[in-house]
Amino acid sequence: MKRYVLVRALYSVVTLWLLVTIIFGLVRLTGDPVAMKAEAGADPAYVAQLRQSWGLDRPLYWQYLGFVGRLLRADFGHSFEKSLPVRDIYFERLPNSLKLGFAAFLISLALGVPFGMLSALKVNSVWDNAGKAVALLGLSMPGFFVGLVLIIVFGIELGWLPVLGKGSSAFVWSAPSTWAMFWFRDWGHLAMPAFALGWYFSGAMLRITRSGMLDVLGSDYIKLVRLKGVPEPMVVAKHALKNSLIPVLTFAGLNLLIMVNVAVVIEVIFNWPGVGQLLYDALSNRDFPMVQGVVLMSGLMIVLLNFTIDVLYGYVDPRIRLSR
Amino acid sequence: MATIPIGADRTIAAVRAVRRSYRVLRDLPMVPMLILGVLASVAVLAPVIAPHSKLDPVKPTREQCQAKFGTPDCPYVDNAPPFWSPGGTLDTPLGTDFLGRDVLSRLLYGARISLIVALTGTLFAGAIGTVLGVLAGYMGRWWDEIIMRITDAWLTLPSLVFAILLSSVRGPGLWNVVLILALVFWSRYSRAVRGEVLTLRERDFVKLAEINGIGKLTIIWRHLIPNVMNTVMVLFSLQVGVAVIIEASLSFLGVGVPPPEPSWGLMMAQERESLMEGRWWLEIFPGICITLLVLSANMLGDWLRVRLDPQLRNR
Amino acid sequence: MVKRAFAILPLLTLMYGVASGQSAPSSSKPILSGPLAKLDIKDAQIAAGRGTPKGTLNVGLHFGIDPGWFDPLGYYGPAHHFYYLVHDALIKPMPQGEFTYSLAERAEMSADFRRAAFRLRPGLKFQDGHPLTAADVKWTYENYRGLSFKYLQDKIESIQLVDDRTIVFHFKGPFVDFLDLYSGSGSGIGWIVPRHYYEQVGKDSFKARPMGAGPFKFVSQEAGVQASFEAWDQYWRRAPGVKTINVRGIRDLAARMAGLETGELDIAYGMTGKLLQRVMADPKLRWDPNFTAPWHLVFPGYNEPSSPFHDQRVRQAVSLAINRSFLVKQETQGIGKPWGNWISHENRDALRGDGTELPVPPYDPTKAKQLLAEAGYPNGFDFDWYVPFAPYYDMAERILNDLRAVGMRSKMQMLDAPAYMAQTSKGRKGFPGNRTIVQRIDPRPGGAKELIRLYAVCGGPASYICEPKIESLWARHEASIDVAERERLSKEIQRAIVEGYNLVPIYLNPFVHAVTQKVLPEGEAVHRYWDTVNAPFPWPWEVWEVKR
């Protein structure tokens, strides 16, 4: 077991290091950040000073070593665009993304799981297709379109929900009193972006639930339960559902992380101050440290999660840790 | 047992054949396939069936100019509604956009661009991913480790973000978007294909080929790749939908297929404000097209997955 | 009866005087000896009474906020939006005029432009109560590291502190444009930074929690997303009219529109393009055209004989091909003005392009085709790229359409903002080949001479134009210290550029701002907020008022 854990830890480290290198190189191909701050006619002294303060006048390997070295001290550098430490800005925004991600996750479960179950129970029927259509509709329409329609209908025409940002609730790391309140206030601001994002992912939830249930419903275990004479609703509710939720929950964590990190379009439309918008701004402004920092943090989260899942699976199922 | 006359034999056989094909056909996902077929033929036939140019404004009649601007001469009539609304004409049945171009023609040509981008992008991604996946699964420990670590690293990058990054490097452009799609999504294939190959290589026919001294490359080409095609095809049809949405999102963020070439994603992205202004047709029609395409591709992919997965086949 | 009427008159005059606010009399004691240059600096308007700040103003910026903009020592970009909130300068552009006394009550320059002197008002403080003295002014000048810092610091021979309130700058040579750069608009060096606070908290913390001498105190920010400010009622000029200002960065046009409609925003910038019609049609919104500068087209590399734009007739054909009046109607709902110059009319030395000084370019596609035929292109020609200004892609499509109609065909090269800025700020060198047309606009302050220096002379850092006639005029301009002659030469250069079609002006761009009903005063009087010369944003902020 220990060997298994060590091997998987090593894999994680290698993956992370590869990610670091890839993003370092890729981001430097995108252009010159100095151009964003130095307008036409900026004096060369200012430009040179800027370049030097950002470390861009050093050779590439020097920058790389410096970058990795600082990473080991959990220092992501200073944002070019926002002139403040990347780490501070990132952790200021992260709770917002987590809030949005959690809410979207719950919505995707609420939409995807029931329809998935319905699809599996009435395979290839009208219900199956209708359920699939509704959930898949969420990922068949671009997010900016869904968001815009929601804004127009609920924000402008009906006036029920606010359309901008996240309201005034702030999660301040240094003030624990804000930690709890943050999650429950301003849900009105959260409703539309969470719905748009959640609907998109409900398709995936539906698929997972459906195939999970189909697997379980065809298994010997369920046949046995049926043979025992248990009424059908009980078969479904008590036995099939429980077992089919396992793959859902396995993917749940991964999907949640993806939602947290990927909601760029939704965040831009609703002006939600999360890490997606942070990353998009950073990319637009060629803000190398910020791009590197955000991508690495999201990569770190995913790698850690995968590692945890692998270890848990290895613990639960001996076949896995003994195989390749 | 009563005897059946010979002529009736043939009839029964024919009826049975029809019944069989009916069963087969009934199992096919008719609606998605029909929609995809229509879209594909529209894309191919666009230059023939499009009533107007995709780039140039429609030449307006004097009455149209008079109605919109109050003078009989004008360069073009912009933002004309669909033909069933007041101010619309049958000449431009789905209306015109801000530059007076016919929406229907642009939608027809847009099918080409959207389909080309989504299909070729996903195709290249699939090709790269499949090759790498087979190599990883079959060629030995080091190949496997290296390719899988790279795949893992690649997978941790969120796709849209990665796409934006790549577009900052390459700039906007149709083939750049295709390249971006290929580079972003190949990792989805290599994982699944590798898993398949790991099972396949233990199968008898592969072992037999190895014993007979057939070279690795030949085995890959003749035995492994054809057998992973099922998985690849399922992934492909599911990924096409994702590619269309990514292209639309890239256009929204300003880094997709550049104007004035019409692509559905670009049309949707450009006309968001028109929706707010009440000129719904400019945003809704391309939206319907994209939704139909992605929905059909997804439903086809789901059906394929069920069909090609032996465990689920007999449901 | 008559006696009573006479008694009321002085009372009325007194009331009127109190209500309208008095102008502070500028102190008449000179600082410098010797003959002085004639400067046109307007007096500040100090309110007689101190009102109470009331209400909240929510501002929708069309780009994300950079905390670096709170620090004048590192000035670049649209930072002035925030300087007018948190900081103050000795002299700055205000509704009264391009140069208006603010922290300074008197400014002088010697006639040879080698010395500049300022006297601060008495009793000035920073927002934490610490006094603002000439030492802070000197420290700010010496520690400035923003745009043009080397240029400004190299010109200095010495800075003399005469007393707590008086400071004299001694230059190495005549520095005619000093006030332009110092006046708080051309660079950040004029905005006074509190030395005691800056040295105490350091650069990063200053950006996270800035403090200055301006009318609003910084309250809080979420980096890049929003920032909140609160009125400082000890501000020397007046107590601000609004109690709280929240500035939010909202890139998406539709989102800003939605914010205005739901009331989450009270003012939003950049309401352009397709939504302009909605803004104009909405009875609950008022809008200001806020003209910034004229759009124009430049031809990088037109000087080279292989370029299709080498022949002046071709460039003239480009100008004739564009249907400006229709373009303006479609793109800006008719607000934009077809313009004959490439420099904003708000610059005092710019020629007006509305027909009074330079003609409005005509629309004549037939003549355009004829000129093309004469120049050797009877069937038109293809050129490589048309580079639009992000995100005005609709406008670019319209212009491309017009050009295609007379035979000049091309594709749009969409560059996002960093790529666009990186390439265009290098001038001709930013573009390979010589078959490109670039659409540009530049609303920077500093007058026509600044734009000419940058773009229209061979040695300019972003040069697109290189003509011997302009070079000789410019040489004479630089050598002269007579302000009137300089202005005359600058105008000659502008005329030469426009008449030689070295660039093609299109129309004066309205960068529309929209406000909701919450903003006072009601009705059309709200336009007074945009009275400041050459200001892309409606500063100063202390005069804004909103309903409760």
PDB file of C-alpha atoms in Angstrom, chain C residues 268-374:
ATOM      1  CA  ALA C 268     -21.741  53.726 -17.076  1.00  0.00           C
ATOM      2  CA  TYR C 269     -19.068  54.543 -19.621  1.00  0.00           C
ATOM      3  CA  GLY C 270     -18.713  53.414 -23.188  1.00  0.00           C
ATOM      4  CA  MET C 271     -22.358  52.800 -24.096  1.00  0.00           C
ATOM      5  CA  THR C 272     -21.599  52.505 -27.760  1.00  0.00           C
ATOM      6  CA  GLY C 273     -22.461  50.485 -30.814  1.00  0.00           C
ATOM      7  CA  LYS C 274     -25.583  48.428 -30.898  1.00  0.00           C
ATOM      8  CA  LEU C 275     -26.860  49.464 -27.504  1.00  0.00           C
ATOM      9  CA  LEU C 276     -26.684  53.173 -28.143  1.00  0.00           C
ATOM     10  CA  GLN C 277     -30.139  53.137 -29.623  1.00  0.00           C
ATOM     11  CA  ARG C 278     -31.529  51.556 -26.497  1.00  0.00           C
ATOM     12  CA  VAL C 279     -29.773  54.074 -24.314  1.00  0.00           C
ATOM     13  CA  MET C 280     -31.215  56.930 -26.329  1.00  0.00           C
ATOM     14  CA  ALA C 281     -34.680  55.423 -26.357  1.00  0.00           C
ATOM     15  CA  ASP C 282     -34.849  54.744 -22.635  1.00  0.00           C
ATOM     16  CA  PRO C 283     -36.666  57.634 -20.956  1.00  0.00           C
ATOM     17  CA  LYS C 284     -35.059  56.795 -17.615  1.00  0.00           C
ATOM     18  CA  LEU C 285     -31.538  57.352 -18.915  1.00  0.00           C
ATOM     19  CA  ARG C 286     -29.695  60.480 -19.908  1.00  0.00           C
ATOM     20  CA  TRP C 287     -26.535  60.368 -21.924  1.00  0.00           C
ATOM     21  CA  ASP C 288     -23.638  62.633 -22.783  1.00  0.00           C
ATOM     22  CA  PRO C 289     -21.861  62.357 -26.145  1.00  0.00           C
ATOM     23  CA  ASN C 290     -18.478  62.907 -24.506  1.00  0.00           C
ATOM     24  CA  PHE C 291     -16.528  63.478 -27.715  1.00  0.00           C
ATOM     25  CA  THR C 292     -13.033  62.146 -27.322  1.00  0.00           C
ATOM     26  CA  ALA C 293     -11.044  62.314 -30.549  1.00  0.00           C
ATOM     27  CA  PRO C 294     -11.457  61.673 -34.273  1.00  0.00           C
ATOM     28  CA  TRP C 295     -11.031  58.251 -35.819  1.00  0.00           C
ATOM     29  CA  HIS C 296      -8.481  58.194 -38.580  1.00  0.00           C
ATOM     30  CA  LEU C 297      -6.778  55.727 -40.880  1.00  0.00           C
ATOM     31  CA  VAL C 298      -3.029  55.519 -41.255  1.00  0.00           C
ATOM     32  CA  PHE C 299      -0.985  53.750 -43.910  1.00  0.00           C
ATOM     33  CA  PRO C 300       2.182  52.251 -42.436  1.00  0.00           C
ATOM     34  CA  GLY C 301       4.905  52.219 -45.037  1.00  0.00           C
ATOM     35  CA  TYR C 302       3.099  54.397 -47.560  1.00  0.00           C
ATOM     36  CA  ASN C 303       6.413  56.116 -48.245  1.00  0.00           C
ATOM     37  CA  GLU C 304       7.815  53.100 -50.001  1.00  0.00           C
ATOM     38  CA  PRO C 305       7.317  53.047 -53.787  1.00  0.00           C
ATOM     39  CA  SER C 306       6.065  49.453 -53.737  1.00  0.00           C
ATOM     40  CA  SER C 307       3.127  50.347 -51.530  1.00  0.00           C
ATOM     41  CA  PRO C 308      -0.225  50.814 -53.268  1.00  0.00           C
ATOM     42  CA  PHE C 309      -0.791  53.784 -50.960  1.00  0.00           C
ATOM     43  CA  HIS C 310       2.344  55.540 -52.184  1.00  0.00           C
ATOM     44  CA  ASP C 311       0.366  57.557 -54.673  1.00  0.00           C
ATOM     45  CA  GLN C 312      -1.519  60.359 -52.972  1.00  0.00           C
ATOM     46  CA  ARG C 313      -4.465  59.795 -55.287  1.00  0.00           C
ATOM     47  CA  VAL C 314      -4.982  56.335 -53.847  1.00  0.00           C
ATOM     48  CA  ARG C 315      -5.090  57.679 -50.326  1.00  0.00           C
ATOM     49  CA  GLN C 316      -7.489  60.345 -51.456  1.00  0.00           C
ATOM     50  CA  ALA C 317      -9.629  57.608 -53.009  1.00  0.00           C
ATOM     51  CA  VAL C 318      -9.746  55.889 -49.623  1.00  0.00           C
ATOM     52  CA  SER C 319     -11.051  59.105 -48.115  1.00  0.00           C
ATOM     53  CA  LEU C 320     -13.618  59.604 -50.840  1.00  0.00           C
ATOM     54  CA  ALA C 321     -14.861  56.031 -50.585  1.00  0.00           C
ATOM     55  CA  ILE C 322     -16.062  56.296 -47.013  1.00  0.00           C
ATOM     56  CA  ASN C 323     -19.672  57.323 -46.616  1.00  0.00           C
ATOM     57  CA  ARG C 324     -19.158  59.214 -43.395  1.00  0.00           C
ATOM     58  CA  SER C 325     -22.659  60.538 -42.896  1.00  0.00           C
ATOM     59  CA  PHE C 326     -24.224  57.108 -43.290  1.00  0.00           C
ATOM     60  CA  LEU C 327     -21.508  55.563 -41.156  1.00  0.00           C
ATOM     61  CA  VAL C 328     -22.153  58.063 -38.401  1.00  0.00           C
ATOM     62  CA  LYS C 329     -25.868  57.430 -38.576  1.00  0.00           C
ATOM     63  CA  GLN C 330     -25.474  53.665 -38.390  1.00  0.00           C
ATOM     64  CA  GLU C 331     -22.624  53.393 -35.945  1.00  0.00           C
ATOM     65  CA  THR C 332     -23.356  56.272 -33.574  1.00  0.00           C
ATOM     66  CA  GLN C 333     -27.043  57.008 -34.197  1.00  0.00           C
ATOM     67  CA  GLY C 334     -25.998  60.259 -35.815  1.00  0.00           C
ATOM     68  CA  ILE C 335     -24.198  61.642 -32.783  1.00  0.00           C
ATOM     69  CA  GLY C 336     -20.719  61.356 -34.263  1.00  0.00           C
ATOM     70  CA  LYS C 337     -19.495  64.202 -36.433  1.00  0.00           C
ATOM     71  CA  PRO C 338     -17.692  63.625 -39.729  1.00  0.00           C
ATOM     72  CA  TRP C 339     -14.461  65.446 -39.114  1.00  0.00           C
ATOM     73  CA  GLY C 340     -11.619  66.753 -41.220  1.00  0.00           C
ATOM     74  CA  ASN C 341      -8.802  66.532 -38.678  1.00  0.00           C
ATOM     75  CA  TRP C 342      -7.252  63.758 -36.671  1.00  0.00           C
ATOM     76  CA  ILE C 343      -6.719  65.778 -33.504  1.00  0.00           C
ATOM     77  CA  SER C 344      -9.462  66.472 -31.014  1.00  0.00           C
ATOM     78  CA  HIS C 345     -10.908  69.971 -31.185  1.00  0.00           C
ATOM     79  CA  GLU C 346     -10.646  70.286 -27.410  1.00  0.00           C
ATOM     80  CA  ASN C 347      -6.921  70.807 -27.821  1.00  0.00           C
ATOM     81  CA  ARG C 348      -6.409  74.510 -28.068  1.00  0.00           C
ATOM     82  CA  ASP C 349      -3.905  74.288 -30.915  1.00  0.00           C
ATOM     83  CA  ALA C 350      -5.923  71.883 -33.055  1.00  0.00           C
ATOM     84  CA  LEU C 351      -7.623  72.880 -36.275  1.00  0.00           C
ATOM     85  CA  ARG C 352     -11.321  72.251 -36.269  1.00  0.00           C
ATOM     86  CA  GLY C 353     -12.410  69.704 -38.840  1.00  0.00           C
ATOM     87  CA  ASP C 354     -16.064  70.661 -39.122  1.00  0.00           C
ATOM     88  CA  GLY C 355     -15.645  72.919 -42.118  1.00  0.00           C
ATOM     89  CA  THR C 356     -14.613  76.090 -40.289  1.00  0.00           C
ATOM     90  CA  GLU C 357     -10.863  75.482 -40.481  1.00  0.00           C
ATOM     91  CA  LEU C 358     -10.506  72.204 -42.299  1.00  0.00           C
ATOM     92  CA  PRO C 359     -13.195  70.882 -44.656  1.00  0.00           C
ATOM     93  CA  VAL C 360     -15.328  67.856 -43.874  1.00  0.00           C
ATOM     94  CA  PRO C 361     -14.087  65.145 -46.246  1.00  0.00           C
ATOM     95  CA  PRO C 362     -16.627  64.499 -49.017  1.00  0.00           C
ATOM     96  CA  TYR C 363     -18.146  61.184 -50.090  1.00  0.00           C
ATOM     97  CA  ASP C 364     -17.646  60.561 -53.797  1.00  0.00           C
ATOM     98  CA  PRO C 365     -17.187  56.914 -54.787  1.00  0.00           C
ATOM     99  CA  THR C 366     -17.257  57.731 -58.502  1.00  0.00           C
ATOM    100  CA  LYS C 367     -14.356  60.111 -58.145  1.00  0.00           C
ATOM    101  CA  ALA C 368     -12.615  57.555 -55.960  1.00  0.00           C
ATOM    102  CA  LYS C 369     -12.774  54.942 -58.722  1.00  0.00           C
ATOM    103  CA  GLN C 370     -11.596  57.529 -61.215  1.00  0.00           C
ATOM    104  CA  LEU C 371      -8.607  58.424 -59.064  1.00  0.00           C
ATOM    105  CA  LEU C 372      -7.765  54.768 -58.652  1.00  0.00           C
ATOM    106  CA  ALA C 373      -7.851  54.320 -62.409  1.00  0.00           C
ATOM    107  CA  GLU C 374      -5.567  57.319 -62.863  1.00  0.00           C
TER     108      GLU C 374
END
